[in-house]
Amino acid sequence: MIIKNICCIGAGYVGGPTMAVIALKCPEINILVVDNDVEKIKNWNGPLNNLPVYEPGLSEIVKKVRGRNLFFSNDIKSAIEKSEMIFMAVNTPTKTKGEGAGMAADLKYVEACANDIARYSKNDKIVIEKSTLPVKTAEKIKDILDKKNSRVHFEILSNPEFLAEGTAIKDLFKSDRVLIGGDDSPAGKNAIKALSQIYERWIPREKILTTNVWSSELSKLASNAMLAQRISSINSLSALCEKTGADIDEISLAIGMDHRIGPHFLKASVAFGGSCFQKDILNLVYLCQFYGLHEVAEYWHQVVKINDYQKNRFAQNIIQYFGGDLRGKKILILGWAFKANTNDSRESASIYVTQKIYEAGANIDIYDPQVPKENILHDINIKWGYTLDEVKKRIYIKKESLSTDKYDAYVILTEYEDFKTLEVDPNKVFDGRNIFDNALYSIGKSQ
Ligand code: UDX
Ligand code: ADP
């Protein structure tokens, strides 16, 4: 099957970079990235220094392919009609109400997307799940498509995205593996082949793994759970280090040199953030509970609980350093994004830690090199539950680069290189990217 037109529904952190790379590598395929967010599409079509997603290397690719074979639009109907292959890259946040609230993934955007595909499709389509989804969602999507449109054949594939934000382009160029889950039927095999041929343009064939749909869906949840579990494991040990005087960085190095363990994802931190880890683990926990696997559910739930414990522990270290009362203290928060080189702050530890410091009475300046001021204010409003009028007396968002103003404490919550070389009193630095430095400092203080 020759693919000439691809449509991607969802122009976010996954859809935008992934389609830009496919467009670059497959110049003969037209790629239509659509979204129902008018402002977002306007920004994708606007100046390269203001794209909705910040990723190193992304704007250079968009510059080459936008208007050539990559197009951004709000015209979902015509993009679906024209394309032989449709990627679903819409967001799947944790449910906030109804059955499974706080745990299960909210599939309302996926369902809306499937309804659109059913409504506008006039010929056979390959539909690809790109968003992280609960296992067996492909079945649900197929159900919606087949029930609402029996005139055409829909072949569903699962092709989870493993890119990490901040290194998305690098990850897409040199993926460890590409996973394609599909049916064993002749139509399923043809669809897998069509998608595989796209990736084969730049990914070695031996790195393209084909599985059944459910294995592919569950592999994504399992990958993220295993990665997050390593961070919670090392973070839990950082608490013990603080009590014993061992150095968590030395421990990371020592255990990571065992080739069976390996060095990655062993960096102690204030907590993992981002749109995936917590959501995917909670999703996994919900799934295990659903199948009556309560011990398994509890095992994975503990990864999220340790993450919450670490955030709180870090915030309490700062508050206790000032004797529990931060009124009249001026604190500089360095970093709002959940990691360096992204403008994404979803589930960032900074949101939580800053709230605790604010509630202890501090005056706070916030600086992040990538996250726009309006996003920070939006997080404060939505996640803290305070109106902007309430906080504006004690919160100020700095736009300019790093300040040398005098603060009572400097709290580093995102691992930007610039923050490592702060020219300030090191005794006033609370480094959430290396919690043990801060712990040593706390131990030093109490002696
Ligand atoms: C993750 C997965 O890595 C990626 O494969 C998947 O597709 C999406 O979820 P992402 O959330 O973008 O990617 O970033 P990642 O690099 O995994 O970092 C997640 C969080 O863990 C960040 O807050 C980071 O600072 C933290 N982290 C990472 C640590 O605290 N310690 C580490 O050693 C590594
Ligand atoms: P991710 O990190 O998974 O890419 P984002 O929130 O960055 O998540 O992107 C998802 C995008 O999907 C958003 O831009 C959102 O507007 C878009 N979206 C959600 N539902 C629909 C829908 N039914 N039709 C079109 N776009 C949608």
PDB file of C-alpha atoms in Angstrom, residues 162-417:
ATOM      1  CA  PHE A 162       8.918   6.752  23.303  1.00  0.00           C
ATOM      2  CA  LEU A 163      10.416  10.220  22.785  1.00  0.00           C
ATOM      3  CA  ALA A 164      11.344  12.181  25.879  1.00  0.00           C
ATOM      4  CA  GLU A 165      10.694  15.914  25.937  1.00  0.00           C
ATOM      5  CA  GLY A 166      13.781  18.076  25.645  1.00  0.00           C
ATOM      6  CA  THR A 167      15.444  15.434  23.446  1.00  0.00           C
ATOM      7  CA  ALA A 168      12.471  14.651  21.191  1.00  0.00           C
ATOM      8  CA  ILE A 169      14.219  15.264  17.886  1.00  0.00           C
ATOM      9  CA  LYS A 170      17.308  13.304  18.864  1.00  0.00           C
ATOM     10  CA  ASP A 171      15.088  10.456  20.123  1.00  0.00           C
ATOM     11  CA  LEU A 172      13.026  10.456  16.925  1.00  0.00           C
ATOM     12  CA  PHE A 173      16.113  10.386  14.709  1.00  0.00           C
ATOM     13  CA  LYS A 174      17.738   7.575  16.642  1.00  0.00           C
ATOM     14  CA  SER A 175      15.012   5.595  18.358  1.00  0.00           C
ATOM     15  CA  ASP A 176      16.100   2.616  20.480  1.00  0.00           C
ATOM     16  CA  ARG A 177      13.150   0.828  18.943  1.00  0.00           C
ATOM     17  CA  VAL A 178       9.930   1.479  17.087  1.00  0.00           C
ATOM     18  CA  LEU A 179       7.041  -0.612  18.281  1.00  0.00           C
ATOM     19  CA  ILE A 180       4.135  -1.469  16.000  1.00  0.00           C
ATOM     20  CA  GLY A 181       1.253  -3.522  17.332  1.00  0.00           C
ATOM     21  CA  GLY A 182      -1.301  -4.873  14.896  1.00  0.00           C
ATOM     22  CA  ASP A 183      -3.601  -7.738  14.018  1.00  0.00           C
ATOM     23  CA  ASP A 184      -2.284 -10.990  12.648  1.00  0.00           C
ATOM     24  CA  SER A 185      -4.835 -10.890   9.767  1.00  0.00           C
ATOM     25  CA  PRO A 186      -3.726 -10.123   6.163  1.00  0.00           C
ATOM     26  CA  ALA A 187      -5.143  -6.576   6.477  1.00  0.00           C
ATOM     27  CA  GLY A 188      -3.342  -6.142   9.819  1.00  0.00           C
ATOM     28  CA  LYS A 189      -0.059  -7.328   8.331  1.00  0.00           C
ATOM     29  CA  ASN A 190      -0.434  -4.952   5.371  1.00  0.00           C
ATOM     30  CA  ALA A 191      -1.067  -2.018   7.696  1.00  0.00           C
ATOM     31  CA  ILE A 192       1.991  -2.913   9.809  1.00  0.00           C
ATOM     32  CA  LYS A 193       4.067  -3.098   6.635  1.00  0.00           C
ATOM     33  CA  ALA A 194       2.845   0.308   5.435  1.00  0.00           C
ATOM     34  CA  LEU A 195       3.803   1.965   8.712  1.00  0.00           C
ATOM     35  CA  SER A 196       7.057   0.062   9.014  1.00  0.00           C
ATOM     36  CA  GLN A 197       8.092   1.238   5.531  1.00  0.00           C
ATOM     37  CA  ILE A 198       7.777   4.829   6.709  1.00  0.00           C
ATOM     38  CA  TYR A 199      10.089   4.299   9.701  1.00  0.00           C
ATOM     39  CA  GLU A 200      12.500   2.200   7.638  1.00  0.00           C
ATOM     40  CA  ARG A 201      13.472   5.401   5.833  1.00  0.00           C
ATOM     41  CA  TRP A 202      15.720   6.200   8.780  1.00  0.00           C
ATOM     42  CA  ILE A 203      15.381   3.484  11.439  1.00  0.00           C
ATOM     43  CA  PRO A 204      17.247   0.170  10.910  1.00  0.00           C
ATOM     44  CA  ARG A 205      14.784  -2.613  10.283  1.00  0.00           C
ATOM     45  CA  GLU A 206      16.021  -4.710  13.226  1.00  0.00           C
ATOM     46  CA  LYS A 207      14.913  -1.920  15.549  1.00  0.00           C
ATOM     47  CA  ILE A 208      11.326  -2.080  14.311  1.00  0.00           C
ATOM     48  CA  LEU A 209       9.485  -4.503  16.535  1.00  0.00           C
ATOM     49  CA  THR A 210       6.069  -5.866  15.658  1.00  0.00           C
ATOM     50  CA  THR A 211       3.764  -7.336  18.289  1.00  0.00           C
ATOM     51  CA  ASN A 212       0.091  -7.827  18.904  1.00  0.00           C
ATOM     52  CA  VAL A 213      -1.853  -4.654  19.702  1.00  0.00           C
ATOM     53  CA  TRP A 214      -2.184  -5.323  23.428  1.00  0.00           C
ATOM     54  CA  SER A 215       1.509  -6.069  23.958  1.00  0.00           C
ATOM     55  CA  SER A 216       2.325  -2.822  22.217  1.00  0.00           C
ATOM     56  CA  GLU A 217      -0.123  -0.830  24.345  1.00  0.00           C
ATOM     57  CA  LEU A 218       1.098  -2.421  27.570  1.00  0.00           C
ATOM     58  CA  SER A 219       4.781  -2.044  26.631  1.00  0.00           C
ATOM     59  CA  LYS A 220       4.398   1.707  26.697  1.00  0.00           C
ATOM     60  CA  LEU A 221       2.899   1.688  30.193  1.00  0.00           C
ATOM     61  CA  ALA A 222       5.503  -0.838  31.350  1.00  0.00           C
ATOM     62  CA  SER A 223       8.438   1.175  29.934  1.00  0.00           C
ATOM     63  CA  ASN A 224       7.365   4.329  31.692  1.00  0.00           C
ATOM     64  CA  ALA A 225       6.612   2.466  34.917  1.00  0.00           C
ATOM     65  CA  MET A 226      10.077   0.836  34.922  1.00  0.00           C
ATOM     66  CA  LEU A 227      11.832   4.158  34.267  1.00  0.00           C
ATOM     67  CA  ALA A 228       9.858   5.966  36.952  1.00  0.00           C
ATOM     68  CA  GLN A 229      10.445   3.097  39.363  1.00  0.00           C
ATOM     69  CA  ARG A 230      14.212   3.601  39.073  1.00  0.00           C
ATOM     70  CA  ILE A 231      13.820   7.282  39.980  1.00  0.00           C
ATOM     71  CA  SER A 232      11.602   6.501  42.964  1.00  0.00           C
ATOM     72  CA  SER A 233      14.046   3.821  44.065  1.00  0.00           C
ATOM     73  CA  ILE A 234      17.001   6.183  44.019  1.00  0.00           C
ATOM     74  CA  ASN A 235      14.959   9.004  45.561  1.00  0.00           C
ATOM     75  CA  SER A 236      13.861   6.743  48.403  1.00  0.00           C
ATOM     76  CA  LEU A 237      17.533   5.930  49.047  1.00  0.00           C
ATOM     77  CA  SER A 238      18.385   9.651  49.074  1.00  0.00           C
ATOM     78  CA  ALA A 239      16.261   9.928  52.240  1.00  0.00           C
ATOM     79  CA  LEU A 240      18.336   7.200  53.850  1.00  0.00           C
ATOM     80  CA  CYS A 241      21.552   8.897  52.699  1.00  0.00           C
ATOM     81  CA  GLU A 242      20.539  12.055  54.517  1.00  0.00           C
ATOM     82  CA  LYS A 243      20.210  10.093  57.741  1.00  0.00           C
ATOM     83  CA  THR A 244      23.442   8.140  57.360  1.00  0.00           C
ATOM     84  CA  GLY A 245      25.824  10.559  55.646  1.00  0.00           C
ATOM     85  CA  ALA A 246      26.193   8.379  52.543  1.00  0.00           C
ATOM     86  CA  ASP A 247      26.257  10.272  49.234  1.00  0.00           C
ATOM     87  CA  ILE A 248      23.447   9.401  46.849  1.00  0.00           C
ATOM     88  CA  ASP A 249      25.515  10.420  43.794  1.00  0.00           C
ATOM     89  CA  GLU A 250      28.264   8.028  44.824  1.00  0.00           C
ATOM     90  CA  ILE A 251      25.657   5.330  45.275  1.00  0.00           C
ATOM     91  CA  SER A 252      24.153   6.017  41.838  1.00  0.00           C
ATOM     92  CA  LEU A 253      27.579   5.754  40.286  1.00  0.00           C
ATOM     93  CA  ALA A 254      28.479   2.602  42.155  1.00  0.00           C
ATOM     94  CA  ILE A 255      25.284   0.717  41.406  1.00  0.00           C
ATOM     95  CA  GLY A 256      25.017   2.032  37.835  1.00  0.00           C
ATOM     96  CA  MET A 257      28.411   0.529  36.976  1.00  0.00           C
ATOM     97  CA  ASP A 258      26.915  -2.917  37.386  1.00  0.00           C
ATOM     98  CA  HIS A 259      26.063  -3.640  33.743  1.00  0.00           C
ATOM     99  CA  ARG A 260      22.940  -5.476  34.861  1.00  0.00           C
ATOM    100  CA  ILE A 261      21.645  -2.235  36.389  1.00  0.00           C
ATOM    101  CA  GLY A 262      23.163   0.382  34.025  1.00  0.00           C
ATOM    102  CA  PRO A 263      23.726   4.091  34.694  1.00  0.00           C
ATOM    103  CA  HIS A 264      20.565   5.715  33.324  1.00  0.00           C
ATOM    104  CA  PHE A 265      17.634   7.108  35.291  1.00  0.00           C
ATOM    105  CA  LEU A 266      19.458   6.897  38.592  1.00  0.00           C
ATOM    106  CA  LYS A 267      19.763  10.628  39.208  1.00  0.00           C
ATOM    107  CA  ALA A 268      18.226  11.582  42.528  1.00  0.00           C
ATOM    108  CA  SER A 269      15.911  14.554  42.191  1.00  0.00           C
ATOM    109  CA  VAL A 270      13.098  16.487  43.778  1.00  0.00           C
ATOM    110  CA  ALA A 271      10.747  14.096  41.923  1.00  0.00           C
ATOM    111  CA  PHE A 272       9.910  13.078  38.408  1.00  0.00           C
ATOM    112  CA  GLY A 273       7.415  15.240  36.570  1.00  0.00           C
ATOM    113  CA  GLY A 274       5.982  15.349  33.066  1.00  0.00           C
ATOM    114  CA  SER A 275       2.758  14.312  31.460  1.00  0.00           C
ATOM    115  CA  CYS A 276       3.597  10.612  31.247  1.00  0.00           C
ATOM    116  CA  PHE A 277       5.120   8.899  34.268  1.00  0.00           C
ATOM    117  CA  GLN A 278       2.498   9.563  36.908  1.00  0.00           C
ATOM    118  CA  LYS A 279      -0.393   9.260  34.493  1.00  0.00           C
ATOM    119  CA  ASP A 280       0.830   6.003  33.013  1.00  0.00           C
ATOM    120  CA  ILE A 281       1.563   4.404  36.375  1.00  0.00           C
ATOM    121  CA  LEU A 282      -1.837   5.373  37.754  1.00  0.00           C
ATOM    122  CA  ASN A 283      -3.313   3.937  34.616  1.00  0.00           C
ATOM    123  CA  LEU A 284      -1.393   0.708  35.225  1.00  0.00           C
ATOM    124  CA  VAL A 285      -2.528   0.634  38.846  1.00  0.00           C
ATOM    125  CA  TYR A 286      -6.140   1.060  37.760  1.00  0.00           C
ATOM    126  CA  LEU A 287      -5.787  -1.698  35.213  1.00  0.00           C
ATOM    127  CA  CYS A 288      -4.323  -4.107  37.810  1.00  0.00           C
ATOM    128  CA  GLN A 289      -7.113  -3.263  40.250  1.00  0.00           C
ATOM    129  CA  PHE A 290      -9.670  -3.840  37.528  1.00  0.00           C
ATOM    130  CA  TYR A 291      -8.295  -7.337  36.992  1.00  0.00           C
ATOM    131  CA  GLY A 292      -8.185  -8.030  40.750  1.00  0.00           C
ATOM    132  CA  LEU A 293      -4.376  -7.921  40.935  1.00  0.00           C
ATOM    133  CA  HIS A 294      -4.296  -5.857  44.115  1.00  0.00           C
ATOM    134  CA  GLU A 295      -0.714  -6.710  45.162  1.00  0.00           C
ATOM    135  CA  VAL A 296       0.571  -5.758  41.721  1.00  0.00           C
ATOM    136  CA  ALA A 297      -1.450  -2.537  41.812  1.00  0.00           C
ATOM    137  CA  GLU A 298      -0.030  -1.630  45.218  1.00  0.00           C
ATOM    138  CA  TYR A 299       3.532  -2.356  44.093  1.00  0.00           C
ATOM    139  CA  TRP A 300       3.320   0.185  41.264  1.00  0.00           C
ATOM    140  CA  HIS A 301       1.285   2.677  43.252  1.00  0.00           C
ATOM    141  CA  GLN A 302       4.185   2.929  45.665  1.00  0.00           C
ATOM    142  CA  VAL A 303       6.323   4.474  42.871  1.00  0.00           C
ATOM    143  CA  VAL A 304       3.952   7.442  42.715  1.00  0.00           C
ATOM    144  CA  LYS A 305       3.649   7.634  46.502  1.00  0.00           C
ATOM    145  CA  ILE A 306       7.458   7.874  46.907  1.00  0.00           C
ATOM    146  CA  ASN A 307       7.458  10.595  44.262  1.00  0.00           C
ATOM    147  CA  ASP A 308       4.934  12.612  46.278  1.00  0.00           C
ATOM    148  CA  TYR A 309       6.904  11.924  49.466  1.00  0.00           C
ATOM    149  CA  GLN A 310      10.099  13.253  47.846  1.00  0.00           C
ATOM    150  CA  LYS A 311       8.449  16.498  46.676  1.00  0.00           C
ATOM    151  CA  ASN A 312       7.045  17.089  50.106  1.00  0.00           C
ATOM    152  CA  ARG A 313      10.315  16.198  51.828  1.00  0.00           C
ATOM    153  CA  PHE A 314      12.200  18.695  49.679  1.00  0.00           C
ATOM    154  CA  ALA A 315       9.684  21.484  50.372  1.00  0.00           C
ATOM    155  CA  GLN A 316       9.733  20.710  54.097  1.00  0.00           C
ATOM    156  CA  ASN A 317      13.570  20.829  54.149  1.00  0.00           C
ATOM    157  CA  ILE A 318      13.396  24.428  52.945  1.00  0.00           C
ATOM    158  CA  ILE A 319      10.553  25.424  55.240  1.00  0.00           C
ATOM    159  CA  GLN A 320      12.216  23.832  58.264  1.00  0.00           C
ATOM    160  CA  TYR A 321      15.505  25.548  57.446  1.00  0.00           C
ATOM    161  CA  PHE A 322      13.686  28.833  58.063  1.00  0.00           C
ATOM    162  CA  GLY A 323      12.104  27.486  61.243  1.00  0.00           C
ATOM    163  CA  GLY A 324       8.738  26.795  59.670  1.00  0.00           C
ATOM    164  CA  ASP A 325       7.881  30.421  58.857  1.00  0.00           C
ATOM    165  CA  LEU A 326       8.836  32.056  55.590  1.00  0.00           C
ATOM    166  CA  ARG A 327       7.013  35.341  56.121  1.00  0.00           C
ATOM    167  CA  GLY A 328       9.225  38.217  55.011  1.00  0.00           C
ATOM    168  CA  LYS A 329      11.649  35.870  53.221  1.00  0.00           C
ATOM    169  CA  LYS A 330      12.405  36.382  49.542  1.00  0.00           C
ATOM    170  CA  ILE A 331      12.846  33.179  47.564  1.00  0.00           C
ATOM    171  CA  LEU A 332      13.919  32.759  43.935  1.00  0.00           C
ATOM    172  CA  ILE A 333      12.462  29.709  42.189  1.00  0.00           C
ATOM    173  CA  LEU A 334      14.690  28.648  39.309  1.00  0.00           C
ATOM    174  CA  GLY A 335      12.819  26.478  36.851  1.00  0.00           C
ATOM    175  CA  TRP A 336       9.140  25.796  36.327  1.00  0.00           C
ATOM    176  CA  ALA A 337       9.380  23.181  33.554  1.00  0.00           C
ATOM    177  CA  PHE A 338       9.436  19.510  34.595  1.00  0.00           C
ATOM    178  CA  LYS A 339      12.862  19.119  32.992  1.00  0.00           C
ATOM    179  CA  ALA A 340      15.356  21.187  31.016  1.00  0.00           C
ATOM    180  CA  ASN A 341      14.888  22.160  27.365  1.00  0.00           C
ATOM    181  CA  THR A 342      11.130  22.014  27.246  1.00  0.00           C
ATOM    182  CA  ASN A 343       8.421  24.610  27.796  1.00  0.00           C
ATOM    183  CA  ASP A 344       6.173  21.934  29.295  1.00  0.00           C
ATOM    184  CA  SER A 345       5.302  22.175  32.999  1.00  0.00           C
ATOM    185  CA  ARG A 346       2.776  19.349  33.273  1.00  0.00           C
ATOM    186  CA  GLU A 347       3.148  17.628  36.674  1.00  0.00           C
ATOM    187  CA  SER A 348       6.324  19.606  37.318  1.00  0.00           C
ATOM    188  CA  ALA A 349       7.619  19.262  40.894  1.00  0.00           C
ATOM    189  CA  SER A 350       8.165  23.014  40.805  1.00  0.00           C
ATOM    190  CA  ILE A 351       4.409  23.652  40.884  1.00  0.00           C
ATOM    191  CA  TYR A 352       4.043  21.674  44.106  1.00  0.00           C
ATOM    192  CA  VAL A 353       7.213  22.821  45.886  1.00  0.00           C
ATOM    193  CA  THR A 354       6.574  26.483  45.075  1.00  0.00           C
ATOM    194  CA  GLN A 355       3.028  26.201  46.411  1.00  0.00           C
ATOM    195  CA  LYS A 356       4.313  24.845  49.736  1.00  0.00           C
ATOM    196  CA  ILE A 357       6.856  27.668  49.992  1.00  0.00           C
ATOM    197  CA  TYR A 358       4.166  30.213  49.124  1.00  0.00           C
ATOM    198  CA  GLU A 359       1.800  28.798  51.729  1.00  0.00           C
ATOM    199  CA  ALA A 360       4.566  29.064  54.336  1.00  0.00           C
ATOM    200  CA  GLY A 361       4.432  32.837  53.763  1.00  0.00           C
ATOM    201  CA  ALA A 362       7.343  33.598  51.406  1.00  0.00           C
ATOM    202  CA  ASN A 363       7.608  36.280  48.748  1.00  0.00           C
ATOM    203  CA  ILE A 364       8.507  34.449  45.582  1.00  0.00           C
ATOM    204  CA  ASP A 365      10.127  35.334  42.273  1.00  0.00           C
ATOM    205  CA  ILE A 366       9.950  32.678  39.576  1.00  0.00           C
ATOM    206  CA  TYR A 367      12.247  32.384  36.574  1.00  0.00           C
ATOM    207  CA  ASP A 368      12.149  29.827  33.778  1.00  0.00           C
ATOM    208  CA  PRO A 369      13.915  30.314  30.442  1.00  0.00           C
ATOM    209  CA  GLN A 370      11.271  28.474  28.383  1.00  0.00           C
ATOM    210  CA  VAL A 371       7.887  28.396  30.101  1.00  0.00           C
ATOM    211  CA  PRO A 372       5.828  31.487  29.163  1.00  0.00           C
ATOM    212  CA  LYS A 373       4.558  33.703  31.982  1.00  0.00           C
ATOM    213  CA  GLU A 374       0.920  33.002  31.115  1.00  0.00           C
ATOM    214  CA  ASN A 375       1.497  29.244  31.472  1.00  0.00           C
ATOM    215  CA  ILE A 376       3.017  29.716  34.931  1.00  0.00           C
ATOM    216  CA  LEU A 377       0.044  31.850  35.959  1.00  0.00           C
ATOM    217  CA  HIS A 378      -2.325  29.276  34.514  1.00  0.00           C
ATOM    218  CA  ASP A 379      -0.661  26.493  36.572  1.00  0.00           C
ATOM    219  CA  ILE A 380      -0.892  28.591  39.733  1.00  0.00           C
ATOM    220  CA  ASN A 381      -4.533  29.250  39.081  1.00  0.00           C
ATOM    221  CA  ILE A 382      -5.527  25.705  38.148  1.00  0.00           C
ATOM    222  CA  LYS A 383      -3.186  23.595  40.301  1.00  0.00           C
ATOM    223  CA  TRP A 384      -3.021  25.740  43.419  1.00  0.00           C
ATOM    224  CA  GLY A 385      -6.625  26.816  43.197  1.00  0.00           C
ATOM    225  CA  TYR A 386      -5.860  30.481  43.958  1.00  0.00           C
ATOM    226  CA  THR A 387      -7.049  33.411  41.910  1.00  0.00           C
ATOM    227  CA  LEU A 388      -4.294  35.479  40.376  1.00  0.00           C
ATOM    228  CA  ASP A 389      -5.435  38.462  42.423  1.00  0.00           C
ATOM    229  CA  GLU A 390      -4.835  36.437  45.577  1.00  0.00           C
ATOM    230  CA  VAL A 391      -1.236  35.572  44.728  1.00  0.00           C
ATOM    231  CA  LYS A 392      -0.017  38.666  42.927  1.00  0.00           C
ATOM    232  CA  LYS A 393       1.144  40.425  46.100  1.00  0.00           C
ATOM    233  CA  ARG A 394       3.712  37.707  46.821  1.00  0.00           C
ATOM    234  CA  ILE A 395       4.436  36.114  43.436  1.00  0.00           C
ATOM    235  CA  TYR A 396       6.392  37.786  40.662  1.00  0.00           C
ATOM    236  CA  ILE A 397       7.358  36.119  37.396  1.00  0.00           C
ATOM    237  CA  LYS A 398      10.691  37.286  36.101  1.00  0.00           C
ATOM    238  CA  LYS A 399      11.137  37.554  32.379  1.00  0.00           C
ATOM    239  CA  GLU A 400      14.719  38.648  32.278  1.00  0.00           C
ATOM    240  CA  SER A 401      17.630  36.281  32.544  1.00  0.00           C
ATOM    241  CA  LEU A 402      19.107  35.194  35.841  1.00  0.00           C
ATOM    242  CA  SER A 403      19.165  37.914  38.405  1.00  0.00           C
ATOM    243  CA  THR A 404      21.858  38.626  40.922  1.00  0.00           C
ATOM    244  CA  ASP A 405      19.316  40.125  43.311  1.00  0.00           C
ATOM    245  CA  LYS A 406      19.755  39.137  46.903  1.00  0.00           C
ATOM    246  CA  TYR A 407      17.410  36.396  47.980  1.00  0.00           C
ATOM    247  CA  ASP A 408      17.137  34.451  51.208  1.00  0.00           C
ATOM    248  CA  ALA A 409      17.166  31.214  49.230  1.00  0.00           C
ATOM    249  CA  TYR A 410      17.627  30.031  45.642  1.00  0.00           C
ATOM    250  CA  VAL A 411      15.594  26.923  44.855  1.00  0.00           C
ATOM    251  CA  ILE A 412      16.652  25.045  41.720  1.00  0.00           C
ATOM    252  CA  LEU A 413      13.845  22.907  40.374  1.00  0.00           C
ATOM    253  CA  THR A 414      14.807  22.378  36.728  1.00  0.00           C
ATOM    254  CA  GLU A 415      18.238  21.166  35.663  1.00  0.00           C
ATOM    255  CA  TYR A 416      19.258  24.052  33.376  1.00  0.00           C
ATOM    256  CA  GLU A 417      23.023  24.307  32.907  1.00  0.00           C
TER     257      GLU A 417
END
